[in-house]
Short mmCIF file of C-alpha atoms in Angstrom, two decimals:
data_model
loop_
_atom_site.label_atom_id
_atom_site.label_comp_id
_atom_site.label_asym_id
_atom_site.label_seq_id
_atom_site.Cartn_x
_atom_site.Cartn_y
_atom_site.Cartn_z
CA UNK A 1 285.35 -146.61 113.81
CA UNK A 2 288.04 -148.89 112.38
CA UNK A 3 291.28 -149.41 114.21
CA UNK A 4 294.58 -149.77 112.45
CA UNK A 5 296.16 -152.24 114.79
CA UNK A 6 293.60 -154.64 116.16
CA UNK A 7 295.50 -156.54 118.82
CA UNK A 8 295.06 -157.79 122.33
CA UNK A 9 295.94 -154.46 123.85
CA UNK A 10 293.29 -152.68 121.85
CA UNK A 11 290.96 -152.07 124.76
CA UNK A 12 287.24 -151.98 124.81
CA UNK A 13 286.31 -148.35 125.34
CA UNK A 14 283.99 -147.26 128.13
CA UNK A 15 281.25 -147.01 125.54
CA UNK A 16 278.08 -148.89 124.64
CA UNK A 17 278.53 -151.93 122.39
CA UNK A 18 276.05 -154.57 121.33
CA UNK A 19 275.93 -158.34 121.44
CA UNK A 20 276.42 -159.49 117.86
CA UNK A 21 273.94 -162.20 116.91
CA UNK A 22 273.60 -164.19 113.68
CA UNK A 23 270.71 -162.18 112.13
CA UNK A 24 272.81 -158.98 112.16
CA UNK A 25 276.18 -160.25 110.97
CA UNK A 26 275.59 -159.68 107.25
CA UNK A 27 274.45 -156.08 107.83
CA UNK A 28 277.36 -155.32 110.12
CA UNK A 29 279.79 -156.62 107.50
CA UNK A 30 278.13 -154.63 104.76
CA UNK A 31 277.31 -151.36 106.52
CA UNK A 32 279.98 -151.18 109.22
CA UNK A 33 277.71 -149.35 111.68
CA UNK A 34 279.25 -146.98 114.19
CA UNK A 35 279.36 -149.38 117.12
CA UNK A 36 282.29 -148.97 119.53
CA UNK A 37 282.66 -152.73 120.15
CA UNK A 38 280.97 -156.09 119.77
CA UNK A 39 280.56 -159.10 122.01
CA UNK A 40 279.89 -162.62 120.69
CA UNK A 41 279.05 -165.90 122.40
CA UNK A 42 282.26 -167.91 122.53
CA UNK A 43 280.61 -171.30 121.94
CA UNK A 44 279.14 -170.16 118.63
CA UNK A 45 282.73 -170.03 117.35
CA UNK A 46 284.00 -173.32 118.81
CA UNK A 47 283.88 -175.05 115.42
CA UNK A 48 287.20 -175.09 113.60
CA UNK A 49 286.19 -173.23 110.47
CA UNK A 50 283.45 -171.99 108.22
CA UNK A 51 281.61 -168.79 107.41
CA UNK A 52 281.06 -167.76 111.04
CA UNK A 53 284.82 -167.48 111.49
CA UNK A 54 285.28 -165.75 108.15
CA UNK A 55 282.78 -163.10 109.29
CA UNK A 56 284.27 -162.73 112.76
CA UNK A 57 287.77 -162.31 111.33
CA UNK A 58 286.51 -159.37 109.29
CA UNK A 59 284.62 -157.86 112.19
CA UNK A 60 287.59 -158.30 114.50
CA UNK A 61 289.75 -156.38 112.06
CA UNK A 62 287.60 -153.28 112.50
CA UNK A 63 286.06 -153.47 115.97
CA UNK A 64 287.25 -154.33 119.48
CA UNK A 65 285.85 -157.71 120.49
CA UNK A 66 284.72 -159.40 123.68
CA UNK A 67 284.19 -163.18 124.00
CA UNK A 68 281.35 -164.11 126.32
CA UNK A 69 280.86 -167.78 127.19
CA UNK A 70 277.76 -169.57 128.36
CA UNK A 71 279.03 -173.13 128.65
CA UNK A 72 282.09 -173.32 130.89
CA UNK A 73 279.99 -174.39 133.92
CA UNK A 74 282.45 -172.84 136.39
CA UNK A 75 280.44 -173.96 139.40
CA UNK A 76 279.92 -177.61 138.53
CA UNK A 77 281.00 -179.97 141.32
CA UNK A 78 282.56 -182.13 138.59
CA UNK A 79 285.96 -181.20 137.21
CA UNK A 80 286.09 -178.37 134.72
CA UNK A 81 285.63 -179.62 131.14
CA UNK A 82 289.20 -179.23 129.89
CA UNK A 83 288.16 -179.83 126.28
CA UNK A 84 285.77 -176.88 126.52
CA UNK A 85 288.48 -174.78 128.15
CA UNK A 86 290.92 -175.85 125.43
CA UNK A 87 288.59 -174.68 122.69
CA UNK A 88 288.09 -171.38 124.49
CA UNK A 89 291.83 -170.98 124.68
CA UNK A 90 292.17 -171.62 120.94
CA UNK A 91 289.52 -169.00 120.31
CA UNK A 92 291.25 -166.49 122.58
CA UNK A 93 294.58 -167.16 120.85
CA UNK A 94 292.97 -166.67 117.45
CA UNK A 95 291.02 -163.47 118.10
CA UNK A 96 292.95 -161.87 120.96
CA UNK A 97 289.76 -160.38 122.39
CA UNK A 98 289.93 -157.45 124.78
CA UNK A 99 287.65 -159.20 127.29
CA UNK A 100 286.81 -162.85 128.00
CA UNK A 101 283.99 -163.84 130.34
CA UNK A 102 281.53 -166.49 131.52
CA UNK A 103 278.98 -166.80 134.33
CA UNK A 104 278.91 -167.51 138.08
CA UNK A 105 276.76 -170.59 137.72
CA UNK A 106 276.81 -174.25 136.84
CA UNK A 107 275.30 -176.13 133.90
CA UNK A 108 276.49 -179.73 133.90
CA UNK A 109 276.82 -182.66 136.29
CA UNK A 110 277.69 -186.30 135.74
CA UNK A 111 278.39 -185.71 132.06
CA UNK A 112 274.89 -184.36 131.42
CA UNK A 113 274.71 -180.76 130.22
CA UNK A 114 271.60 -178.74 130.93
CA UNK A 115 272.85 -175.87 128.75
CA UNK A 116 271.47 -173.26 131.10
CA UNK A 117 272.90 -170.81 133.66
CA UNK A 118 271.84 -172.62 136.83
CA UNK A 119 272.06 -171.03 140.28
CA UNK A 120 274.70 -172.03 142.80
CA UNK A 121 274.04 -172.35 146.50
CA UNK A 122 275.92 -169.41 148.01
CA UNK A 123 277.91 -171.59 150.39
CA UNK A 124 281.56 -171.57 151.45
CA UNK A 125 281.97 -174.92 149.68
CA UNK A 126 280.72 -173.49 146.38
CA UNK A 127 282.81 -170.35 146.84
CA UNK A 128 286.03 -172.35 147.35
CA UNK A 129 285.23 -174.39 144.26
CA UNK A 130 284.47 -171.44 141.97
CA UNK A 131 287.52 -169.51 143.18
CA UNK A 132 289.75 -172.47 142.25
CA UNK A 133 287.99 -172.83 138.88
CA UNK A 134 288.41 -169.18 137.99
CA UNK A 135 292.09 -169.43 138.87
CA UNK A 136 292.35 -172.54 136.67
CA UNK A 137 290.76 -170.65 133.77
CA UNK A 138 292.98 -167.60 134.22
CA UNK A 139 296.06 -169.86 134.34
CA UNK A 140 294.96 -171.71 131.19
CA UNK A 141 294.21 -168.52 129.28
CA UNK A 142 297.15 -166.60 130.72
CA UNK A 143 295.03 -163.51 131.21
CA UNK A 144 292.32 -161.89 133.27
CA UNK A 145 288.92 -163.55 133.09
CA UNK A 146 285.61 -161.87 133.92
CA UNK A 147 282.76 -163.51 135.81
CA UNK A 148 279.16 -162.38 135.49
CA UNK A 149 276.45 -162.42 138.15
CA UNK A 150 273.45 -164.40 136.87
CA UNK A 151 269.71 -163.98 137.20
CA UNK A 152 267.95 -166.62 139.28
CA UNK A 153 264.49 -167.83 140.23
CA UNK A 154 265.26 -169.59 143.49
CA UNK A 155 267.48 -169.49 146.56
CA UNK A 156 268.79 -172.46 148.49
CA UNK A 157 267.90 -172.77 152.17
CA UNK A 158 271.43 -173.72 153.19
CA UNK A 159 273.17 -170.64 151.72
CA UNK A 160 275.93 -169.23 153.94
CA UNK A 161 275.84 -165.72 152.52
CA UNK A 162 273.85 -163.44 150.20
CA UNK A 163 274.61 -163.52 146.49
CA UNK A 164 276.33 -160.13 146.59
CA UNK A 165 278.82 -161.34 149.23
CA UNK A 166 279.51 -164.47 147.20
CA UNK A 167 280.21 -162.45 144.03
CA UNK A 168 282.38 -159.91 145.82
CA UNK A 169 284.39 -162.57 147.64
CA UNK A 170 284.84 -164.63 144.47
CA UNK A 171 286.29 -161.64 142.65
CA UNK A 172 288.49 -160.65 145.60
CA UNK A 173 289.90 -164.13 146.20
CA UNK A 174 290.40 -165.23 142.58
CA UNK A 175 291.68 -161.88 141.34
CA UNK A 176 289.38 -161.96 138.32
CA UNK A 177 287.39 -159.10 136.83
CA UNK A 178 283.66 -158.58 137.26
CA UNK A 179 281.12 -158.37 134.48
CA UNK A 180 278.31 -156.65 136.33
CA UNK A 181 274.94 -157.48 134.80
CA UNK A 182 272.73 -154.69 136.09
CA UNK A 183 269.59 -156.27 134.68
CA UNK A 184 270.36 -159.49 136.57
CA UNK A 185 270.82 -157.51 139.79
CA UNK A 186 267.42 -155.91 139.28
CA UNK A 187 265.70 -159.17 138.30
CA UNK A 188 267.10 -160.93 141.37
CA UNK A 189 266.22 -158.01 143.65
CA UNK A 190 262.58 -158.46 142.64
CA UNK A 191 262.66 -162.25 142.63
CA UNK A 192 264.40 -162.52 146.00
CA UNK A 193 263.33 -159.30 147.67
CA UNK A 194 266.56 -157.43 148.29
CA UNK A 195 267.67 -153.84 147.76
CA UNK A 196 269.48 -153.67 144.39
CA UNK A 197 271.31 -150.50 145.41
CA UNK A 198 272.76 -152.28 148.42
CA UNK A 199 273.87 -155.11 146.12
CA UNK A 200 275.65 -152.63 143.84
CA UNK A 201 277.36 -150.98 146.80
CA UNK A 202 278.65 -154.41 147.94
CA UNK A 203 280.39 -155.02 144.60
CA UNK A 204 284.17 -154.60 144.22
CA UNK A 205 283.87 -151.49 142.05
CA UNK A 206 287.53 -151.35 141.03
CA UNK A 207 287.24 -154.86 139.55
CA UNK A 208 284.28 -154.06 137.29
CA UNK A 209 285.43 -154.32 133.66
CA UNK A 210 282.10 -154.46 131.86
CA UNK A 211 278.38 -153.93 132.41
CA UNK A 212 275.52 -155.84 130.78
CA UNK A 213 272.05 -154.46 130.14
CA UNK A 214 269.06 -156.42 128.82
CA UNK A 215 265.29 -156.67 129.01
CA UNK A 216 263.18 -158.96 131.19
CA UNK A 217 259.66 -160.40 131.18
CA UNK A 218 257.26 -160.00 134.08
CA UNK A 219 255.36 -163.16 135.10
CA UNK A 220 251.78 -162.36 136.01
CA UNK A 221 249.26 -164.38 137.95
CA UNK A 222 251.72 -165.56 140.57
CA UNK A 223 251.35 -164.94 144.32
CA UNK A 224 254.76 -163.22 144.34
CA UNK A 225 256.44 -160.91 141.81
CA UNK A 226 258.70 -162.79 139.41
CA UNK A 227 260.83 -161.49 136.57
CA UNK A 228 262.32 -163.70 133.85
CA UNK A 229 265.66 -162.63 132.39
CA UNK A 230 264.48 -163.18 128.83
CA UNK A 231 266.79 -160.87 126.84
CA UNK A 232 263.75 -160.32 124.65
CA UNK A 233 262.76 -156.72 125.31
CA UNK A 234 264.12 -153.19 125.70
CA UNK A 235 265.94 -152.38 128.94
CA UNK A 236 263.36 -151.47 131.60
CA UNK A 237 263.24 -148.00 133.18
CA UNK A 238 264.07 -149.44 136.61
CA UNK A 239 267.20 -151.00 135.13
CA UNK A 240 268.26 -147.73 133.48
CA UNK A 241 267.97 -146.08 136.90
CA UNK A 242 270.05 -148.83 138.48
CA UNK A 243 272.58 -148.50 135.65
CA UNK A 244 273.03 -144.81 136.57
CA UNK A 245 273.73 -145.87 140.14
CA UNK A 246 276.23 -148.46 138.93
CA UNK A 247 278.06 -145.86 136.83
CA UNK A 248 278.22 -143.50 139.80
CA UNK A 249 279.84 -146.26 141.83
CA UNK A 250 282.12 -147.80 139.17
CA UNK A 251 282.75 -144.89 136.81
CA UNK A 252 282.15 -145.18 133.04
CA UNK A 253 282.49 -148.82 131.95
CA UNK A 254 282.17 -150.72 128.67
CA UNK A 255 278.46 -151.45 128.50
CA UNK A 256 276.74 -154.07 126.41
CA UNK A 257 273.18 -154.29 125.14
CA UNK A 258 272.16 -157.97 125.05
CA UNK A 259 269.18 -159.26 123.08
CA UNK A 260 268.87 -163.00 122.46
CA UNK A 261 265.22 -163.81 121.84
CA UNK A 262 262.79 -162.19 119.42
CA UNK A 263 265.82 -160.35 118.08
CA UNK A 264 264.71 -157.03 116.53
CA UNK A 265 266.23 -154.97 113.72
CA UNK A 266 269.75 -153.72 114.33
CA UNK A 267 268.39 -150.16 114.69
CA UNK A 268 266.58 -151.13 117.88
CA UNK A 269 269.82 -152.34 119.43
CA UNK A 270 271.65 -149.26 118.23
CA UNK A 271 268.98 -147.07 119.84
CA UNK A 272 269.37 -148.93 123.14
CA UNK A 273 273.13 -148.52 122.89
CA UNK A 274 272.65 -144.79 122.19
CA UNK A 275 270.64 -144.47 125.38
CA UNK A 276 273.39 -146.22 127.36
CA UNK A 277 275.85 -143.85 125.69
CA UNK A 278 273.86 -140.87 127.02
CA UNK A 279 274.15 -142.28 130.53
CA UNK A 280 277.87 -142.85 130.05
CA UNK A 281 278.26 -139.31 128.78
CA UNK A 282 276.41 -137.93 131.79
CA UNK A 283 278.66 -139.96 134.07
CA UNK A 284 281.83 -138.69 132.35
CA UNK A 285 280.55 -135.12 132.57
CA UNK A 286 279.75 -135.50 136.26
CA UNK A 287 283.26 -136.79 136.92
CA UNK A 288 284.86 -133.97 134.92
CA UNK B 1 265.89 -181.93 158.64
CA UNK B 2 268.84 -183.87 157.17
CA UNK B 3 272.27 -182.26 156.90
CA UNK B 4 272.65 -179.74 154.09
CA UNK B 5 273.65 -181.46 150.84
CA UNK B 6 277.13 -181.17 149.46
CA UNK B 7 277.36 -179.34 146.15
CA UNK B 8 277.67 -182.52 144.08
CA UNK B 9 274.59 -184.07 145.64
CA UNK B 10 272.62 -180.84 145.27
CA UNK B 11 273.51 -180.52 141.58
CA UNK B 12 272.63 -184.16 140.90
CA UNK B 13 269.28 -183.59 142.57
CA UNK B 14 268.73 -180.35 140.65
CA UNK B 15 269.59 -182.04 137.34
CA UNK B 16 267.21 -184.90 138.16
CA UNK B 17 264.43 -182.39 138.80
CA UNK B 18 265.13 -180.49 135.60
CA UNK B 19 265.14 -183.75 133.61
CA UNK B 20 261.85 -184.80 135.20
CA UNK B 21 263.23 -187.53 137.46
CA UNK B 22 261.89 -186.32 140.80
CA UNK B 23 261.81 -183.16 142.90
CA UNK B 24 263.69 -184.29 146.02
CA UNK B 25 265.94 -181.26 145.71
CA UNK B 26 262.90 -179.04 146.37
CA UNK B 27 263.48 -179.65 150.11
CA UNK B 28 266.53 -177.36 149.82
CA UNK B 29 264.81 -174.59 147.92
CA UNK B 30 263.39 -171.58 149.69
CA UNK B 31 259.91 -171.20 148.24
CA UNK B 32 259.59 -167.58 149.43
CA UNK B 33 255.89 -167.39 148.63
CA UNK B 34 255.92 -169.95 145.81
CA UNK B 35 255.92 -173.72 145.79
CA UNK B 36 259.63 -174.70 145.48
CA UNK B 37 258.57 -177.14 142.76
CA UNK B 38 257.12 -174.21 140.80
CA UNK B 39 260.50 -172.45 141.02
CA UNK B 40 262.19 -175.61 139.74
CA UNK B 41 259.70 -175.77 136.87
CA UNK B 42 260.98 -172.42 135.57
CA UNK B 43 264.35 -174.07 135.04
CA UNK B 44 262.84 -177.30 133.69
CA UNK B 45 260.89 -175.33 131.09
CA UNK B 46 263.87 -173.15 130.18
CA UNK B 47 266.19 -176.15 129.71
CA UNK B 48 263.57 -177.94 127.61
CA UNK B 49 262.96 -174.85 125.48
CA UNK B 50 266.68 -174.32 124.84
CA UNK B 51 267.30 -177.91 123.76
CA UNK B 52 264.18 -178.09 121.63
CA UNK B 53 265.04 -174.78 119.96
CA UNK B 54 268.50 -176.15 119.19
CA UNK B 55 266.93 -179.18 117.46
CA UNK B 56 264.58 -176.87 115.60
CA UNK B 57 267.54 -174.82 114.33
CA UNK B 58 269.57 -177.86 113.30
CA UNK B 59 266.75 -179.86 111.68
CA UNK B 60 264.62 -177.26 109.86
CA UNK B 61 263.65 -179.62 107.04
CA UNK B 62 262.46 -182.35 109.41
CA UNK B 63 260.38 -179.65 111.08
CA UNK B 64 258.97 -178.48 107.74
CA UNK B 65 257.97 -182.02 106.80
CA UNK B 66 256.30 -183.12 110.03
CA UNK B 67 254.94 -179.81 111.35
CA UNK B 68 255.09 -178.12 114.73
CA UNK B 69 253.18 -180.57 116.91
CA UNK B 70 254.92 -183.72 115.72
CA UNK B 71 258.32 -182.04 115.87
CA UNK B 72 257.80 -180.69 119.38
CA UNK B 73 256.65 -184.07 120.70
CA UNK B 74 259.60 -185.78 119.03
CA UNK B 75 262.07 -183.19 120.33
CA UNK B 76 260.74 -183.58 123.88
CA UNK B 77 261.17 -187.36 123.76
CA UNK B 78 264.58 -187.05 122.13
CA UNK B 79 266.08 -184.75 124.76
CA UNK B 80 264.84 -187.06 127.51
CA UNK B 81 266.33 -190.13 125.83
CA UNK B 82 269.52 -188.41 124.63
CA UNK B 83 270.39 -185.64 127.08
CA UNK B 84 272.91 -183.05 125.97
CA UNK B 85 276.50 -184.05 126.74
CA UNK B 86 278.25 -180.88 125.64
CA UNK B 87 278.39 -177.26 126.74
CA UNK B 88 278.14 -176.30 123.08
CA UNK B 89 274.66 -176.81 121.65
CA UNK B 90 276.02 -177.17 118.11
CA UNK B 91 276.88 -180.74 119.15
CA UNK B 92 273.33 -181.59 120.25
CA UNK B 93 271.18 -183.71 117.98
CA UNK B 94 273.60 -186.08 116.25
CA UNK B 95 271.58 -189.12 117.31
CA UNK B 96 268.25 -187.75 116.07
CA UNK B 97 268.30 -189.60 112.70
CA UNK B 98 268.69 -192.97 114.43
CA UNK B 99 266.08 -191.95 117.01
CA UNK B 100 263.62 -191.13 114.20
CA UNK B 101 264.31 -194.50 112.57
CA UNK B 102 263.32 -196.26 115.79
CA UNK B 103 260.18 -194.15 116.38
CA UNK B 104 256.97 -196.14 115.80
CA UNK B 105 255.21 -192.85 114.98
CA UNK B 106 257.62 -192.25 112.08
CA UNK B 107 257.41 -195.77 110.63
CA UNK B 108 255.30 -194.62 107.71
CA UNK B 109 257.82 -191.83 106.98
CA UNK B 110 260.80 -194.01 106.08
CA UNK B 111 262.60 -191.11 104.40
CA UNK B 112 262.42 -188.84 107.47
CA UNK B 113 265.57 -190.25 109.09
CA UNK B 114 267.58 -189.53 105.93
CA UNK B 115 266.17 -186.00 105.74
CA UNK B 116 267.40 -185.61 109.34
CA UNK B 117 270.80 -186.98 108.29
CA UNK B 118 270.97 -184.42 105.50
CA UNK B 119 270.07 -181.56 107.88
CA UNK B 120 272.72 -182.78 110.33
CA UNK B 121 275.39 -183.16 107.63
CA UNK B 122 274.64 -179.63 106.45
CA UNK B 123 275.48 -178.41 109.96
CA UNK B 124 278.71 -180.46 110.02
CA UNK B 125 279.57 -179.04 106.60
CA UNK B 126 279.05 -175.45 107.76
CA UNK B 127 281.20 -175.97 110.86
CA UNK B 128 284.01 -178.04 109.29
CA UNK B 129 287.60 -176.77 109.37
CA UNK B 130 288.85 -174.56 106.56
CA UNK B 131 291.39 -175.96 104.12
CA UNK B 132 293.25 -174.70 101.06
CA UNK B 133 292.70 -176.75 97.89
CA UNK B 134 295.69 -178.43 96.27
CA UNK B 135 297.08 -176.41 93.37
CA UNK B 136 297.69 -177.42 89.76
CA UNK B 137 301.36 -178.23 90.40
CA UNK B 138 300.47 -180.71 93.10
CA UNK B 139 297.89 -182.27 90.80
CA UNK B 140 300.42 -182.54 87.96
CA UNK B 141 302.93 -184.21 90.29
CA UNK B 142 300.27 -186.60 91.52
CA UNK B 143 299.42 -187.65 87.98
CA UNK B 144 302.79 -189.37 87.79
CA UNK B 145 302.15 -191.48 90.89
CA UNK B 146 300.96 -195.10 90.60
CA UNK B 147 297.21 -195.14 91.40
CA UNK B 148 297.83 -197.93 93.92
CA UNK B 149 300.09 -195.60 95.85
CA UNK B 150 298.10 -192.43 95.44
CA UNK B 151 295.84 -191.20 98.26
CA UNK B 152 293.83 -188.00 98.23
CA UNK B 153 293.14 -185.88 101.28
CA UNK B 154 289.71 -184.47 100.61
CA UNK B 155 288.30 -181.19 101.95
CA UNK B 156 287.14 -181.53 105.58
CA UNK B 157 283.78 -180.01 104.70
CA UNK B 158 283.02 -182.84 102.22
CA UNK B 159 280.31 -185.17 103.52
CA UNK B 160 278.48 -188.02 101.81
CA UNK B 161 275.00 -189.42 102.21
CA UNK B 162 273.58 -192.37 100.31
CA UNK B 163 269.85 -192.81 100.69
CA UNK B 164 267.36 -195.28 99.28
CA UNK B 165 264.99 -192.32 99.10
CA UNK B 166 264.96 -189.26 96.85
CA UNK B 167 266.34 -187.37 99.81
CA UNK B 168 267.88 -184.38 98.03
CA UNK B 169 264.91 -183.87 95.72
CA UNK B 170 262.58 -183.93 98.71
CA UNK B 171 264.87 -181.66 100.77
CA UNK B 172 264.89 -179.10 97.95
CA UNK B 173 261.13 -179.22 97.55
CA UNK B 174 260.76 -178.52 101.28
CA UNK B 175 262.66 -175.25 100.90
CA UNK B 176 259.98 -173.92 98.50
CA UNK B 177 257.09 -176.36 98.46
CA UNK B 178 255.45 -175.36 95.21
CA UNK B 179 253.44 -177.98 93.32
CA UNK B 180 252.94 -181.57 94.39
CA UNK B 181 255.55 -183.10 96.71
CA UNK B 182 257.98 -185.44 94.96
CA UNK B 183 257.51 -189.10 95.76
CA UNK B 184 260.25 -190.06 98.23
CA UNK B 185 260.33 -193.59 96.78
CA UNK B 186 261.00 -192.47 93.23
CA UNK B 187 264.59 -193.80 93.52
CA UNK B 188 267.54 -193.50 95.85
CA UNK B 189 269.96 -190.57 95.75
CA UNK B 190 273.66 -190.35 96.53
CA UNK B 191 274.48 -186.88 97.80
CA UNK B 192 277.73 -185.00 98.22
CA UNK B 193 277.82 -181.93 100.47
CA UNK B 194 280.64 -179.44 100.74
CA UNK B 195 281.26 -175.81 101.48
CA UNK B 196 282.00 -173.29 98.79
CA UNK B 197 282.57 -169.66 99.76
CA UNK B 198 280.71 -170.11 103.02
CA UNK B 199 277.68 -171.74 101.39
CA UNK B 200 276.75 -175.40 101.62
CA UNK B 201 276.63 -177.00 98.18
CA UNK B 202 274.76 -180.28 97.65
CA UNK B 203 274.87 -182.43 94.54
CA UNK B 204 273.39 -185.82 93.66
CA UNK B 205 275.91 -188.06 91.86
CA UNK B 206 275.66 -191.49 90.24
CA UNK B 207 276.26 -194.47 92.58
CA UNK B 208 279.64 -195.38 91.08
CA UNK B 209 281.01 -191.85 91.48
CA UNK B 210 279.69 -191.80 95.04
CA UNK B 211 281.41 -195.12 95.80
CA UNK B 212 284.69 -193.88 94.32
CA UNK B 213 284.67 -190.71 96.44
CA UNK B 214 283.52 -192.64 99.50
CA UNK B 215 286.56 -194.94 99.23
CA UNK B 216 288.89 -191.98 98.72
CA UNK B 217 287.37 -190.12 101.68
CA UNK B 218 287.93 -193.19 103.85
CA UNK B 219 291.63 -193.12 102.95
CA UNK B 220 291.62 -195.75 100.21
CA UNK B 221 294.07 -195.41 97.31
CA UNK B 222 292.94 -194.29 93.88
CA UNK B 223 293.16 -197.77 92.38
CA UNK B 224 290.94 -199.22 95.12
CA UNK B 225 288.44 -196.39 94.65
CA UNK B 226 288.40 -197.05 90.91
CA UNK B 227 287.83 -200.79 91.39
CA UNK B 228 285.01 -200.18 93.89
CA UNK B 229 283.29 -197.86 91.45
CA UNK B 230 283.75 -200.31 88.53
CA UNK B 231 282.05 -203.01 90.63
CA UNK B 232 278.92 -200.88 90.48
CA UNK B 233 279.31 -199.64 86.92
CA UNK B 234 281.75 -201.32 84.54
CA UNK B 235 281.70 -198.17 82.38
CA UNK B 236 282.76 -195.87 85.25
CA UNK B 237 285.37 -193.34 84.07
CA UNK B 238 287.81 -192.31 86.80
CA UNK B 239 289.26 -189.22 85.15
CA UNK B 240 286.14 -186.99 85.12
CA UNK B 241 285.47 -187.92 88.74
CA UNK B 242 288.97 -186.85 89.86
CA UNK B 243 288.84 -183.75 87.68
CA UNK B 244 285.56 -182.66 89.21
CA UNK B 245 286.97 -183.10 92.70
CA UNK B 246 289.94 -180.94 91.76
CA UNK B 247 287.87 -178.28 90.00
CA UNK B 248 285.55 -177.98 92.99
CA UNK B 249 288.56 -177.50 95.26
CA UNK B 250 287.77 -180.69 97.16
CA UNK B 251 291.28 -182.17 96.99
CA UNK B 252 293.41 -180.63 99.69
CA UNK B 253 296.52 -182.75 99.33
CA UNK B 254 297.95 -185.82 97.62
CA UNK B 255 299.46 -188.57 99.72
CA UNK B 256 301.08 -186.92 102.69
CA UNK B 257 301.76 -183.52 101.25
CA UNK B 258 300.93 -180.70 103.57
CA UNK B 259 297.71 -179.04 102.59
CA UNK B 260 295.38 -178.61 105.51
CA UNK B 261 295.43 -175.24 107.14
#
């Protein structure tokens, strides 16, 4: 699976990769599993040096890489944190990843960081702001940036549009790429009572560059159904079904298995990736 | 119903709710079958869990010493008093040692703040920039320089901690607590931390050696470092101290030679 010339143009294949987390790094370095690509959390590599970078340098030499951020806070009403953006730029310059992304959310206000992916009100005001922020990021990085739809547990009363319209318009107006998290679409469809298929159909399919899959937790004993995007379990059957729909609409796309809590053995992630690979294969076959 | 809030006002209200300073923002949340405050609580709990887990990861030895309940209560108070100010959680927790020092509940555990300092310095050591050690030629050239005019640039991963407690001995015992715990008041320890091949190395050194390296690390010249060490121990020998720094790869450059990468 190694590539001879790992450079920026080495694309991420339309195949199933996994999110590389600390407990698996040593095994990946030692065993070089057949994984088509890896994604890491950008902020984990913001420090200037050390063993994390030494490991990522070696992994980057043999695998296509995607950098996925959780801390840019694109939707904060305060100015974008230029120091954070500067460190991201350094990281992008150093590793020349094939994809760079963060979330359609906010996480900081007034200098206080909540270090979470908090929901935006889907208003015209928020849309204008996030469009300008995404353009600022793409200008700073000098390349296409991907934004990801987030899971959420509440809606604001004063929204001007549904989430799907906000996401589609953001991508259209800023010219960025879309990281379509199919699990988040499903989680939100349950939490907010909308048709997830309709959401997928409203997406700008030609702008989708990557798909995320993960597992959720179901909250019991509540008067309404509520799913928590925990990244702690296998991908649910309903999400696999929605993933098939997404592939039919967008064609085969680089797909990532994310698992961030109660992280299991690498084999479990590889098995999830293999299942995504079967879906991708079926999609390719259907197209052919 | 008042006019819809602007984004800034909404986010300030949301942050206040998440930090436990009032749920006014709930008026703008569609409950959709749930109390809006209950929806906000999902975020409050998630934010708290993330920050407390970050402290847990960064201060494992403090956690081992005080146990789950004490640590969780302390972490909850800490994040309320010192909210995160960075989008990167690796920066969260730097004020915990001072916070522990001021905690009435930790007054009988005087050494705990220094254990926290050691945990924190280990993190800084892991994340420090890389640097190439000075080579033998550079060292030979430096030997000809007057000590008063000779400065050493030390490896960026090198950190120092002087404690009135047996902080390193206690830290090591916590990693495999076999046999009786060492007495923290059995004598102070001066600890050097640095990175070697990706691993954090820690070593206790005598007070004079510590003082010498401390002065060098702060940018003092070799003669000043020597004098400071001699003030503590008239028999202090400079040469072995400098040799050890070189052998361990902790000297990156002499004077203003290029060395950092």
